Coordinates of C-alpha atoms in Angstrom, one line a residue:
X1 CA 4.1 9.0 140.8
X2 CA 3.8 5.9 143.0
X3 CA 0.5 4.1 143.4
X4 CA 0.0 5.5 146.9
X5 CA 0.9 9.0 145.8
X6 CA -1.4 8.8 142.8
X7 CA -4.4 7.6 144.9
X8 CA -3.8 10.4 147.4
X9 CA -3.7 12.9 144.6
X10 CA -6.9 11.4 143.2
X11 CA -8.6 11.6 146.5
X12 CA -7.6 15.3 146.9
X13 CA -9.0 16.1 143.4
X14 CA -12.3 14.4 144.0
X15 CA -13.0 15.0 147.7
X16 CA -10.5 17.8 148.7
X17 CA -7.9 17.5 151.4
X18 CA -6.1 14.5 152.6
X19 CA -7.4 11.0 153.3
X20 CA -7.1 9.5 156.8
X21 CA -4.9 6.8 155.2
X22 CA -4.4 4.5 152.3
X23 CA -5.1 0.8 152.4
X24 CA -4.4 -1.9 149.8
X25 CA -5.6 -5.4 149.0
X26 CA -4.2 -7.7 146.3
X27 CA -5.8 -9.9 143.6
X28 CA -5.0 -13.5 143.6
X29 CA -4.3 -16.6 141.4
X30 CA -5.2 -20.0 142.7
X31 CA -2.6 -22.6 142.1
X32 CA -5.0 -25.5 142.5
X33 CA -8.3 -26.1 144.2
X34 CA -11.0 -24.6 141.9
X35 CA -14.6 -24.7 143.0
X36 CA -13.7 -26.6 146.1
X37 CA -14.1 -23.6 148.5
X38 CA -17.9 -23.6 148.6
X39 CA -17.7 -27.4 149.0
X40 CA -15.9 -27.0 152.3
X41 CA -12.7 -28.2 150.6
X42 CA -9.0 -27.2 150.4
X43 CA -7.6 -24.4 148.2
X44 CA -4.0 -23.1 147.5
X45 CA -3.9 -19.5 146.2
X46 CA -1.2 -16.9 146.1
X47 CA -1.7 -13.2 146.3
X48 CA -0.6 -11.1 143.3
X49 CA 1.5 -8.0 143.3
X50 CA -1.4 -6.3 141.5
X51 CA -3.7 -4.6 144.1
X52 CA -6.5 -2.2 144.8
X53 CA -5.7 0.9 146.8
X54 CA -8.3 2.7 148.9
X55 CA -7.7 6.2 150.1
X56 CA -10.4 6.9 152.7
X57 CA -11.5 9.4 155.2
X58 CA -14.5 9.0 157.6
X59 CA -17.5 11.2 157.4
X60 CA -19.9 12.3 160.3
X61 CA -23.0 12.8 158.2
X62 CA -23.7 9.1 157.3
X63 CA -22.9 9.5 153.6
X64 CA -20.8 7.0 151.7
X65 CA -19.1 8.6 148.7
X66 CA -17.3 6.2 146.3
X67 CA -15.1 7.1 143.4
X68 CA -13.1 4.8 141.2
X69 CA -10.2 5.9 139.0
X70 CA -11.2 3.1 136.6
X71 CA -14.8 4.1 136.6
X72 CA -16.9 6.4 134.5
X73 CA -15.8 9.6 136.3
X74 CA -18.9 9.7 138.5
X75 CA -19.0 9.6 142.3
X76 CA -21.6 7.4 143.9
X77 CA -23.2 9.0 146.9
X78 CA -25.2 6.7 149.3
X79 CA -26.8 7.0 152.7
X80 CA -25.2 4.3 154.9
X81 CA -28.4 3.9 156.9
X82 CA -30.3 3.1 153.7
X83 CA -28.0 0.4 152.4
X84 CA -30.0 -2.7 151.4
X85 CA -29.1 -5.8 149.5
X86 CA -29.6 -5.4 145.8
X87 CA -30.1 -1.7 146.0
X88 CA -26.8 -0.7 144.3
X89 CA -26.5 -2.0 140.7
X90 CA -23.0 -0.7 139.7
X91 CA -19.5 -1.6 140.7
X92 CA -20.1 0.4 143.9
X93 CA -22.2 -2.5 145.2
X94 CA -18.9 -4.2 146.2
X95 CA -17.5 -1.5 148.6
X96 CA -21.0 -0.5 149.7
X97 CA -21.7 -4.1 150.5
X98 CA -18.8 -4.2 152.9
X99 CA -20.1 -1.2 154.8
X100 CA -23.5 -2.9 154.9
X101 CA -22.0 -6.2 156.2
X102 CA -20.1 -4.4 158.9
X103 CA -23.2 -2.7 160.1
X104 CA -25.2 -5.9 159.9
X105 CA -22.6 -7.6 162.1
X106 CA -23.2 -4.9 164.7
X107 CA -20.3 -2.6 164.1
X108 CA -21.4 1.0 164.4
X109 CA -19.6 2.4 161.4
X110 CA -20.7 5.5 159.6
X111 CA -19.9 7.1 156.2
X112 CA -16.7 7.8 154.4
X113 CA -15.1 9.3 151.3
X114 CA -13.4 6.5 149.5
X115 CA -11.2 6.9 146.4
X116 CA -10.2 3.6 144.7
X117 CA -7.6 2.8 142.1
X118 CA -5.6 -0.3 141.2
X119 CA -4.2 -2.6 138.6
X120 CA -6.0 -5.9 139.2
X121 CA -7.6 -6.7 135.8
X122 CA -11.4 -6.9 136.1
X123 CA -13.3 -9.9 134.8
X124 CA -10.0 -11.8 134.5
X125 CA -10.6 -14.4 137.2
X126 CA -8.0 -12.7 139.4
X127 CA -10.4 -11.6 142.2
X128 CA -10.6 -7.9 141.5
X129 CA -13.9 -7.9 143.4
X130 CA -12.4 -9.5 146.5
X131 CA -9.5 -7.1 146.4
X132 CA -11.9 -4.2 146.2
X133 CA -14.0 -5.5 149.1
X134 CA -10.9 -6.2 151.3
X135 CA -9.3 -2.8 150.6
X136 CA -12.5 -1.2 151.9
X137 CA -12.9 -3.6 154.8
X138 CA -9.4 -2.9 156.0
X139 CA -9.9 0.8 155.5
X140 CA -13.0 0.8 157.6
X141 CA -11.3 -1.3 160.2
X142 CA -8.5 1.2 160.4
X143 CA -10.6 4.4 160.2
X144 CA -13.1 3.2 162.9
X145 CA -10.7 1.4 165.1
X146 CA -12.6 -1.9 164.9
X147 CA -9.6 -4.1 165.7
X148 CA -10.9 -7.0 163.6
X149 CA -8.7 -9.9 162.4
X150 CA -7.9 -10.5 158.8
X151 CA -10.0 -13.7 158.6
X152 CA -12.9 -11.8 160.2
X153 CA -12.6 -9.0 157.6
X154 CA -12.4 -11.6 154.9
X155 CA -15.7 -13.2 156.1
X156 CA -17.4 -9.8 156.1
X157 CA -16.2 -9.1 152.6
X158 CA -17.5 -12.5 151.5
X159 CA -20.9 -11.7 153.0
X160 CA -20.9 -8.5 151.1
X161 CA -20.5 -10.4 147.8
X162 CA -22.9 -13.2 148.7
X163 CA -25.7 -11.2 150.3
X164 CA -25.4 -7.7 149.0
X165 CA -24.1 -8.1 145.5
X166 CA -25.7 -11.5 145.0
X167 CA -22.8 -13.7 143.9
X168 CA -22.7 -17.0 146.0
X169 CA -18.9 -17.2 146.0
X170 CA -16.9 -19.2 148.5
X171 CA -14.4 -17.6 150.9
X172 CA -11.2 -18.4 149.1
X173 CA -10.8 -15.1 147.2
X174 CA -11.4 -12.9 150.3
X175 CA -9.2 -15.0 152.5
X176 CA -6.4 -15.0 149.9
X177 CA -6.6 -11.2 149.6
X178 CA -6.7 -10.7 153.3
X179 CA -4.3 -13.3 154.6
X180 CA -1.6 -14.3 152.1
X181 CA 2.0 -13.7 153.0
X182 CA 4.8 -12.7 150.5
X183 CA 6.7 -15.7 149.2
X184 CA 4.1 -18.2 150.2
X185 CA 1.0 -19.9 149.0
X186 CA -2.0 -20.0 151.4
X187 CA -3.1 -23.6 152.2
X188 CA -6.7 -22.9 153.4
X189 CA -9.2 -25.4 154.8
X190 CA -12.4 -23.6 153.9
X191 CA -14.4 -25.6 156.5
X192 CA -12.7 -24.3 159.6
X193 CA -10.6 -21.5 158.0
X194 CA -7.4 -22.9 159.3
X195 CA -4.4 -21.7 157.2
X196 CA -0.8 -22.7 156.6
X197 CA 1.6 -20.5 154.7
X198 CA 3.6 -22.8 152.3
X199 CA 6.8 -21.4 150.8
X200 CA 6.4 -20.8 147.1
X201 CA 9.2 -19.2 145.2
X202 CA 9.1 -20.4 141.6
X203 CA 12.2 -18.4 140.6
X204 CA 14.3 -20.1 143.3
X205 CA 13.6 -23.4 141.5
X206 CA 14.4 -22.0 138.0
X207 CA 10.7 -21.7 137.2
X208 CA 8.3 -19.0 136.3
X209 CA 4.5 -18.9 136.9
X210 CA 2.9 -17.0 134.1
X211 CA -0.6 -15.6 134.2
X212 CA -2.3 -15.4 130.8
X213 CA -5.3 -13.1 130.9
X214 CA -7.4 -14.2 127.9
X215 CA -9.3 -10.9 128.0
X216 CA -12.5 -13.0 127.8
X217 CA -14.7 -11.3 130.4
X218 CA -16.6 -13.5 132.8
X219 CA -19.6 -12.5 134.9
X220 CA -20.2 -14.7 137.9
X221 CA -23.4 -12.9 138.6
X222 CA -25.1 -14.2 135.5
X223 CA -26.5 -17.3 137.3
X224 CA -24.0 -19.9 135.9
X225 CA -21.9 -19.9 139.1
X226 CA -24.9 -20.1 141.3
X227 CA -26.2 -23.1 139.3
X228 CA -22.9 -24.9 139.8
X229 CA -22.9 -24.3 143.5
X230 CA -26.5 -25.4 143.8
X231 CA -25.7 -28.6 141.8
X232 CA -22.8 -29.4 144.2
X233 CA -24.9 -28.9 147.3
X234 CA -27.7 -31.0 145.9
X235 CA -25.3 -33.8 145.1
X236 CA -23.9 -33.7 148.6
X237 CA -27.4 -33.9 150.0
X238 CA -28.3 -36.8 147.9
X239 CA -25.1 -38.6 148.9
X240 CA -25.9 -38.0 152.6
X241 CA -22.8 -35.9 153.2
X242 CA -22.4 -32.4 154.8
X243 CA -20.5 -31.3 151.7
X244 CA -18.7 -32.9 148.7
X245 CA -15.4 -32.4 150.6
X246 CA -16.6 -35.4 152.7
X247 CA -16.5 -37.8 149.7
X248 CA -13.2 -39.6 149.6
X249 CA -11.5 -40.3 146.3
X250 CA -11.5 -44.1 147.1
X251 CA -15.3 -44.1 147.3
X252 CA -16.0 -41.8 144.3
X253 CA -17.3 -44.5 142.0
X254 CA -19.6 -45.9 144.7
X255 CA -21.0 -42.5 145.4
X256 CA -21.5 -41.7 141.7
X257 CA -23.5 -44.9 141.4
X258 CA -26.2 -43.5 143.7
X259 CA -26.5 -40.1 141.9
X260 CA -28.2 -39.0 138.7
X261 CA -25.9 -38.8 135.7
X262 CA -26.2 -35.0 135.4
X263 CA -24.4 -34.6 138.7
X264 CA -21.5 -37.0 138.0
X265 CA -19.2 -34.4 136.5
X266 CA -19.6 -31.9 139.3
X267 CA -18.9 -34.5 141.9
X268 CA -16.0 -36.0 140.1
X269 CA -14.3 -32.7 139.6
X270 CA -14.7 -31.6 143.3
X271 CA -13.5 -34.9 144.7
X272 CA -10.5 -35.2 142.3
X273 CA -9.6 -31.6 142.7
X274 CA -9.5 -32.0 146.5
X275 CA -7.0 -34.8 145.9
X276 CA -5.0 -32.5 143.6
X277 CA -4.7 -29.9 146.3
X278 CA -3.3 -32.4 148.7
X279 CA -0.9 -33.7 146.1
X280 CA 0.3 -30.2 145.2
X281 CA 0.8 -29.4 148.9
X282 CA 3.0 -32.5 149.3
X283 CA 5.1 -31.5 146.3
X284 CA 5.6 -28.0 147.6
X285 CA 6.6 -29.3 151.0
X286 CA 9.1 -31.6 149.4
X287 CA 10.6 -28.8 147.2
X288 CA 9.5 -30.6 144.0
X289 CA 7.8 -27.6 142.5
X290 CA 8.3 -28.5 138.9
X291 CA 6.3 -31.7 139.4
X292 CA 3.2 -29.5 140.0
X293 CA 3.0 -29.1 136.2
X294 CA 1.1 -32.2 135.3
X295 CA -1.2 -31.7 138.3
X296 CA -2.2 -28.3 137.0
X297 CA -2.9 -29.7 133.5
X298 CA -5.0 -32.5 135.0
X299 CA -7.0 -29.9 136.9
X300 CA -7.7 -28.0 133.7
X301 CA -9.0 -31.2 132.0
X302 CA -11.3 -31.7 135.0
X303 CA -12.6 -28.2 134.8
X304 CA -13.1 -28.5 131.1
X305 CA -14.6 -32.0 130.9
X306 CA -16.3 -32.6 134.2
X307 CA -17.2 -29.1 135.5
X308 CA -17.8 -27.5 132.1
X309 CA -16.4 -24.0 133.0
X310 CA -13.7 -23.7 130.4
X311 CA -13.9 -21.9 127.1
X312 CA -12.1 -22.1 123.7
X313 CA -9.6 -19.4 124.6
X314 CA -8.5 -20.9 127.9
X315 CA -8.3 -24.4 126.3
X316 CA -6.1 -22.9 123.6
X317 CA -3.7 -21.4 126.1
X318 CA -3.3 -24.7 128.0
X319 CA -2.8 -26.8 124.8
X320 CA -0.4 -24.3 123.2
X321 CA 1.6 -23.7 126.4
X322 CA 2.1 -27.4 127.1
X323 CA 3.0 -28.1 123.4
X324 CA 5.6 -25.2 123.6
X325 CA 7.3 -26.8 126.6
X326 CA 5.5 -25.6 129.6
X327 CA 5.4 -28.0 132.6
X328 CA 1.7 -27.5 133.0
X329 CA -1.2 -25.1 132.8
X330 CA -4.8 -24.6 133.9
X331 CA -7.6 -22.2 134.0
X332 CA -7.8 -20.3 137.3
X333 CA -10.8 -18.6 138.8
X334 CA -14.5 -19.2 138.5
X335 CA -14.4 -19.9 134.8
X336 CA -16.2 -18.9 131.6
X337 CA -13.2 -17.0 130.5
X338 CA -10.7 -15.2 132.7
X339 CA -7.1 -16.3 133.1
X340 CA -4.8 -19.3 132.8
X341 CA -1.7 -20.0 134.9
X342 CA 1.3 -21.6 133.2
X343 CA 4.2 -23.2 135.0
X344 CA 7.3 -23.2 132.9
X345 CA 11.0 -23.3 133.3
X346 CA 12.6 -19.8 133.2
X347 CA 14.5 -20.5 130.0
X348 CA 11.4 -21.6 128.1
X349 CA 9.1 -18.8 129.4
X350 CA 9.7 -16.5 126.4
X351 CA 9.0 -19.2 123.9
X352 CA 5.8 -20.3 125.7
X353 CA 4.7 -16.6 125.8
X354 CA 5.4 -16.2 122.0
X355 CA 3.6 -19.4 121.2
X356 CA 0.4 -18.4 123.0
X357 CA 0.4 -15.0 121.5
X358 CA 0.8 -16.5 118.0
X359 CA -1.9 -19.0 118.6
X360 CA -4.3 -16.3 119.6
X361 CA -3.5 -14.2 116.6
X362 CA -4.0 -17.1 114.3
X363 CA -7.4 -17.9 115.9
X364 CA -8.5 -14.3 115.6
X365 CA -8.6 -13.7 119.3
X366 CA -7.7 -10.5 121.1
X367 CA -4.1 -10.5 122.1
X368 CA -3.8 -11.9 125.7
X369 CA -2.1 -10.1 128.5
X370 CA 0.7 -12.2 129.9
X371 CA 2.7 -11.5 133.1
X372 CA 4.8 -13.4 135.6
X373 CA 3.3 -13.8 139.0
X374 CA 5.1 -13.8 142.3
X375 CA 3.6 -14.6 145.6
X376 CA 2.8 -11.3 147.3
X377 CA 1.5 -10.2 150.7
X378 CA -2.1 -9.7 151.9
X379 CA -4.2 -6.6 152.6
X380 CA -3.2 -3.9 155.0
X381 CA -2.4 -0.3 155.4
X382 CA -0.2 1.1 152.6
X383 CA 0.5 4.4 154.2

């Protein structure tokens, strides 16, 4: 049974009858540009083939009923008119937050029955939450005929996560899920939301982009992410800049000289990471994809040493993969666990995979989940 057929069958079992439609939104991996999005900087993600599907049907009684195939078997039943930030403590806060954000923005949407299923790993730094939000946002846009653009829906999904769920994420994840195109990376300027689709086909260059899910769960709602963002914003304020994006690499040392030492690592990472995005974009434009490898590895070192968001498992993947012949590797996502991307030549991918699995076994870690990523398309109606 296909994903769409399965989610339709699940909807019928839980809610009865047929949905008005099925919508889908992908997870993402970020090639480069980590923690730059909430600093008004550049990012360069791709959408994954893994996605969240939402079978949905509008209701006229103002009830929002949510059921997840990956959940505990329970259906969450909420009154749309009573949705308030912080009022939903379970996974249902993400889809409920989207409905809340739509209504807060003045869109007169009502209730719905929504059945959700998908294969984006949760807690793996692959934006399962953004995929969930965008699937519901696109479903509501379709069901209620709102006619909103993909970037607009992404911003509403971001607001749901920021203000309803309480995670102060930047807009990269939602924009990637909503706006990516198959076969391309999304070069996004998070300040003005301008985008450029940059061809990215690793296989055509004899390469493979592996995603290594370390199975170390991260929780961006635990305060660590918020503290990092607050530190970056405080540093920008002290430096007299609108955001750290406005600090040029050439003036980094001068700016650091005027800041307290505890902020140096945060600033150094954001400013150098911004430069790494620009460098990677130039390499992709020139067709020199393999040369991205060392840039990725340098990005991981910065996340580990300056930003402090790596962990032993992600460090082990990077060290082992590079030693086994990978061109480069780095942690992707918010940090504190999650996934690592590894750029390798096709002929060495098997050896790199085996080396990482062996290293994890020897360290006593849970076996990682490893798969090849291809640049997929963004959210939309699946049926």
